[in-house]
Amino acid sequence: MTTYIKPTATGATYEGEYKDCTVRALANAGNIPYLEAHSIMKSHGRLNRHGAYPNQYTPAYLENGFELVGICGTTHHAKYSKNTMNSLGVKVNALPGIGLKKFLEKYDDGSYIVIVSGHAVAIIDGETVDKGYLPEGKRVTTIFKKV
């Protein structure tokens, strides 16, 4: 049976937009308005109502006050993210695999954008800020921290 993590807050959203988790994560963890985060992601190639790829969200996050903490584990998504980071010239720290629940326990101070397979979520002081429930065993692949 899957156990879920309930978000502490919904955070930034915009009616009519969807597949915008990378935008919401940037707005929430970066403490900036949704439309500003949307504009930033658009300038890096994200299309309205479409998801974003590592080659789009990585430069957007790095240019807006976040640093790459590392890539976690050896899943297909982690390997893809690592290869993308390398092609962008971003130094990658390889970290052991970690599930979302354990991440929340370990990284309970600061603002993070955490990428799990197919989703980005803001974590602020160990609490999730997102629109929906998240499986606690979801594997974390990429960690960005607000500096």
PDB file of C-alpha atoms in Angstrom:
ATOM      1  CA  MET A   1       0.000   0.000   0.000  1.00  0.00           C
ATOM      2  CA  THR A   2       1.374   3.393  -1.016  1.00  0.00           C
ATOM      3  CA  THR A   3       1.604   6.095   1.630  1.00  0.00           C
ATOM      4  CA  TYR A   4       1.364   9.717   0.533  1.00  0.00           C
ATOM      5  CA  ILE A   5       2.823  13.005   1.748  1.00  0.00           C
ATOM      6  CA  LYS A   6       0.262  15.771   1.986  1.00  0.00           C
ATOM      7  CA  PRO A   7       1.622  19.188   0.978  1.00  0.00           C
ATOM      8  CA  THR A   8       1.800  21.746   3.773  1.00  0.00           C
ATOM      9  CA  ALA A   9       0.680  24.491   1.380  1.00  0.00           C
ATOM     10  CA  THR A  10      -0.459  24.744  -2.227  1.00  0.00           C
ATOM     11  CA  GLY A  11       1.698  27.752  -3.048  1.00  0.00           C
ATOM     12  CA  ALA A  12       1.738  29.561  -6.376  1.00  0.00           C
ATOM     13  CA  THR A  13      -0.644  28.476  -9.126  1.00  0.00           C
ATOM     14  CA  TYR A  14      -2.222  30.039 -12.194  1.00  0.00           C
ATOM     15  CA  GLU A  15      -5.641  29.171 -13.588  1.00  0.00           C
ATOM     16  CA  GLY A  16      -5.527  27.671 -17.061  1.00  0.00           C
ATOM     17  CA  GLU A  17      -1.896  26.555 -16.790  1.00  0.00           C
ATOM     18  CA  TYR A  18      -0.947  22.929 -16.224  1.00  0.00           C
ATOM     19  CA  LYS A  19       2.108  20.709 -16.489  1.00  0.00           C
ATOM     20  CA  ASP A  20       3.764  23.651 -14.738  1.00  0.00           C
ATOM     21  CA  CYS A  21       5.409  21.974 -11.757  1.00  0.00           C
ATOM     22  CA  THR A  22       8.835  23.419 -12.664  1.00  0.00           C
ATOM     23  CA  VAL A  23       7.299  26.906 -12.715  1.00  0.00           C
ATOM     24  CA  ARG A  24       5.483  26.416  -9.385  1.00  0.00           C
ATOM     25  CA  ALA A  25       8.602  24.957  -7.764  1.00  0.00           C
ATOM     26  CA  LEU A  26      10.666  27.979  -8.857  1.00  0.00           C
ATOM     27  CA  ALA A  27       8.003  30.424  -7.678  1.00  0.00           C
ATOM     28  CA  ASN A  28       7.526  28.706  -4.310  1.00  0.00           C
ATOM     29  CA  ALA A  29      11.123  27.823  -3.393  1.00  0.00           C
ATOM     30  CA  GLY A  30      12.472  31.036  -4.937  1.00  0.00           C
ATOM     31  CA  ASN A  31       9.814  33.152  -3.228  1.00  0.00           C
ATOM     32  CA  ILE A  32       8.941  34.973  -6.463  1.00  0.00           C
ATOM     33  CA  PRO A  33       5.562  35.620  -8.131  1.00  0.00           C
ATOM     34  CA  TYR A  34       4.188  32.854 -10.354  1.00  0.00           C
ATOM     35  CA  LEU A  35       4.150  35.024 -13.491  1.00  0.00           C
ATOM     36  CA  GLU A  36       7.813  35.954 -12.974  1.00  0.00           C
ATOM     37  CA  ALA A  37       8.739  32.274 -12.611  1.00  0.00           C
ATOM     38  CA  HIS A  38       6.622  31.491 -15.684  1.00  0.00           C
ATOM     39  CA  SER A  39       8.467  34.142 -17.702  1.00  0.00           C
ATOM     40  CA  ILE A  40      11.843  32.791 -16.558  1.00  0.00           C
ATOM     41  CA  MET A  41      10.936  29.239 -17.572  1.00  0.00           C
ATOM     42  CA  LYS A  42       9.539  30.455 -20.903  1.00  0.00           C
ATOM     43  CA  SER A  43      12.821  32.264 -21.627  1.00  0.00           C
ATOM     44  CA  HIS A  44      14.547  28.884 -21.228  1.00  0.00           C
ATOM     45  CA  GLY A  45      12.298  27.113 -23.717  1.00  0.00           C
ATOM     46  CA  ARG A  46       9.340  25.871 -21.692  1.00  0.00           C
ATOM     47  CA  LEU A  47       6.106  26.108 -23.671  1.00  0.00           C
ATOM     48  CA  ASN A  48       2.795  27.048 -22.053  1.00  0.00           C
ATOM     49  CA  ARG A  49       0.909  24.021 -20.689  1.00  0.00           C
ATOM     50  CA  HIS A  50       3.880  21.711 -21.348  1.00  0.00           C
ATOM     51  CA  GLY A  51       6.410  20.205 -19.005  1.00  0.00           C
ATOM     52  CA  ALA A  52      10.065  21.240 -18.922  1.00  0.00           C
ATOM     53  CA  TYR A  53      13.213  19.202 -19.433  1.00  0.00           C
ATOM     54  CA  PRO A  54      16.498  19.279 -17.504  1.00  0.00           C
ATOM     55  CA  ASN A  55      18.152  21.356 -20.229  1.00  0.00           C
ATOM     56  CA  GLN A  56      15.432  23.987 -19.657  1.00  0.00           C
ATOM     57  CA  TYR A  57      14.925  24.023 -15.887  1.00  0.00           C
ATOM     58  CA  THR A  58      18.583  23.606 -14.888  1.00  0.00           C
ATOM     59  CA  PRO A  59      19.821  26.918 -16.371  1.00  0.00           C
ATOM     60  CA  ALA A  60      16.645  28.659 -15.170  1.00  0.00           C
ATOM     61  CA  TYR A  61      17.201  27.507 -11.586  1.00  0.00           C
ATOM     62  CA  LEU A  62      20.962  28.149 -11.587  1.00  0.00           C
ATOM     63  CA  GLU A  63      20.513  31.679 -12.968  1.00  0.00           C
ATOM     64  CA  ASN A  64      17.899  32.500 -10.335  1.00  0.00           C
ATOM     65  CA  GLY A  65      19.612  31.843  -7.036  1.00  0.00           C
ATOM     66  CA  PHE A  66      19.806  28.052  -6.826  1.00  0.00           C
ATOM     67  CA  GLU A  67      22.794  25.731  -6.825  1.00  0.00           C
ATOM     68  CA  LEU A  68      22.857  22.101  -7.838  1.00  0.00           C
ATOM     69  CA  VAL A  69      23.343  19.993  -4.718  1.00  0.00           C
ATOM     70  CA  GLY A  70      23.545  16.769  -6.690  1.00  0.00           C
ATOM     71  CA  ILE A  71      22.039  13.950  -8.695  1.00  0.00           C
ATOM     72  CA  CYS A  72      20.763  11.060  -6.584  1.00  0.00           C
ATOM     73  CA  GLY A  73      20.901   7.382  -7.387  1.00  0.00           C
ATOM     74  CA  THR A  74      21.283   5.443 -10.605  1.00  0.00           C
ATOM     75  CA  THR A  75      17.755   5.407 -12.027  1.00  0.00           C
ATOM     76  CA  HIS A  76      17.193   6.087 -15.724  1.00  0.00           C
ATOM     77  CA  HIS A  77      16.003   9.603 -14.876  1.00  0.00           C
ATOM     78  CA  ALA A  78      19.069  10.270 -12.712  1.00  0.00           C
ATOM     79  CA  LYS A  79      21.397   9.114 -15.501  1.00  0.00           C
ATOM     80  CA  TYR A  80      19.548  11.279 -18.046  1.00  0.00           C
ATOM     81  CA  SER A  81      19.765  14.291 -15.717  1.00  0.00           C
ATOM     82  CA  LYS A  82      23.477  13.691 -15.116  1.00  0.00           C
ATOM     83  CA  ASN A  83      24.170  13.510 -18.863  1.00  0.00           C
ATOM     84  CA  THR A  84      22.175  16.707 -19.419  1.00  0.00           C
ATOM     85  CA  MET A  85      24.060  18.525 -16.657  1.00  0.00           C
ATOM     86  CA  ASN A  86      27.374  17.389 -18.123  1.00  0.00           C
ATOM     87  CA  SER A  87      26.374  18.651 -21.579  1.00  0.00           C
ATOM     88  CA  LEU A  88      25.498  22.020 -19.998  1.00  0.00           C
ATOM     89  CA  GLY A  89      28.904  22.154 -18.293  1.00  0.00           C
ATOM     90  CA  VAL A  90      27.380  21.906 -14.814  1.00  0.00           C
ATOM     91  CA  LYS A  91      29.497  20.127 -12.172  1.00  0.00           C
ATOM     92  CA  VAL A  92      27.581  17.132 -10.869  1.00  0.00           C
ATOM     93  CA  ASN A  93      27.869  15.697  -7.357  1.00  0.00           C
ATOM     94  CA  ALA A  94      26.791  12.051  -7.325  1.00  0.00           C
ATOM     95  CA  LEU A  95      24.693  11.324  -4.241  1.00  0.00           C
ATOM     96  CA  PRO A  96      23.217   8.047  -2.998  1.00  0.00           C
ATOM     97  CA  GLY A  97      19.603   7.320  -3.911  1.00  0.00           C
ATOM     98  CA  ILE A  98      16.981   8.724  -1.542  1.00  0.00           C
ATOM     99  CA  GLY A  99      13.207   8.632  -1.328  1.00  0.00           C
ATOM    100  CA  LEU A 100      11.093  11.739  -0.817  1.00  0.00           C
ATOM    101  CA  LYS A 101      10.169  10.924   2.799  1.00  0.00           C
ATOM    102  CA  LYS A 102      13.820  10.455   3.795  1.00  0.00           C
ATOM    103  CA  PHE A 103      14.751  13.638   1.911  1.00  0.00           C
ATOM    104  CA  LEU A 104      12.241  15.620   3.984  1.00  0.00           C
ATOM    105  CA  GLU A 105      13.765  14.232   7.185  1.00  0.00           C
ATOM    106  CA  LYS A 106      17.367  14.870   6.128  1.00  0.00           C
ATOM    107  CA  TYR A 107      17.024  18.278   4.436  1.00  0.00           C
ATOM    108  CA  ASP A 108      14.763  20.065   6.900  1.00  0.00           C
ATOM    109  CA  ASP A 109      16.369  23.526   6.690  1.00  0.00           C
ATOM    110  CA  GLY A 110      16.348  25.796   3.645  1.00  0.00           C
ATOM    111  CA  SER A 111      14.504  26.090   0.344  1.00  0.00           C
ATOM    112  CA  TYR A 112      14.928  23.377  -2.264  1.00  0.00           C
ATOM    113  CA  ILE A 113      13.605  22.401  -5.643  1.00  0.00           C
ATOM    114  CA  VAL A 114      13.551  18.638  -5.811  1.00  0.00           C
ATOM    115  CA  ILE A 115      13.063  16.698  -9.017  1.00  0.00           C
ATOM    116  CA  VAL A 116      11.483  13.277  -8.779  1.00  0.00           C
ATOM    117  CA  SER A 117      10.745  11.265 -11.907  1.00  0.00           C
ATOM    118  CA  GLY A 118       8.278  13.344 -13.889  1.00  0.00           C
ATOM    119  CA  HIS A 119       7.731  16.060 -11.288  1.00  0.00           C
ATOM    120  CA  ALA A 120       9.332  19.072  -9.580  1.00  0.00           C
ATOM    121  CA  VAL A 121       8.385  20.108  -6.058  1.00  0.00           C
ATOM    122  CA  ALA A 122       9.361  22.934  -3.705  1.00  0.00           C
ATOM    123  CA  ILE A 123      10.569  21.856  -0.265  1.00  0.00           C
ATOM    124  CA  ILE A 124      10.808  24.631   2.301  1.00  0.00           C
ATOM    125  CA  ASP A 125      12.232  23.785   5.736  1.00  0.00           C
ATOM    126  CA  GLY A 126      11.308  20.133   5.313  1.00  0.00           C
ATOM    127  CA  GLU A 127       7.729  20.796   4.156  1.00  0.00           C
ATOM    128  CA  THR A 128       6.349  20.207   0.660  1.00  0.00           C
ATOM    129  CA  VAL A 129       4.679  23.068  -1.198  1.00  0.00           C
ATOM    130  CA  ASP A 130       2.726  21.580  -4.088  1.00  0.00           C
ATOM    131  CA  LYS A 131      -0.761  21.028  -5.522  1.00  0.00           C
ATOM    132  CA  GLY A 132      -1.169  17.338  -4.789  1.00  0.00           C
ATOM    133  CA  TYR A 133      -0.224  14.411  -2.638  1.00  0.00           C
ATOM    134  CA  LEU A 134       3.152  12.798  -3.349  1.00  0.00           C
ATOM    135  CA  PRO A 135       4.095   9.136  -2.825  1.00  0.00           C
ATOM    136  CA  GLU A 136       6.577   9.114   0.059  1.00  0.00           C
ATOM    137  CA  GLY A 137       8.733   6.501  -1.666  1.00  0.00           C
ATOM    138  CA  LYS A 138       9.081   8.557  -4.862  1.00  0.00           C
ATOM    139  CA  ARG A 139      12.782   8.600  -5.791  1.00  0.00           C
ATOM    140  CA  VAL A 140      14.544  11.965  -5.686  1.00  0.00           C
ATOM    141  CA  THR A 141      16.800  12.398  -8.719  1.00  0.00           C
ATOM    142  CA  THR A 142      17.959  16.032  -8.658  1.00  0.00           C
ATOM    143  CA  ILE A 143      18.344  18.548  -5.811  1.00  0.00           C
ATOM    144  CA  PHE A 144      18.677  22.320  -6.174  1.00  0.00           C
ATOM    145  CA  LYS A 145      19.111  24.549  -3.100  1.00  0.00           C
ATOM    146  CA  LYS A 146      18.390  28.272  -2.765  1.00  0.00           C
ATOM    147  CA  VAL A 147      21.619  30.103  -1.897  1.00  0.00           C
TER     148      VAL A 147
END
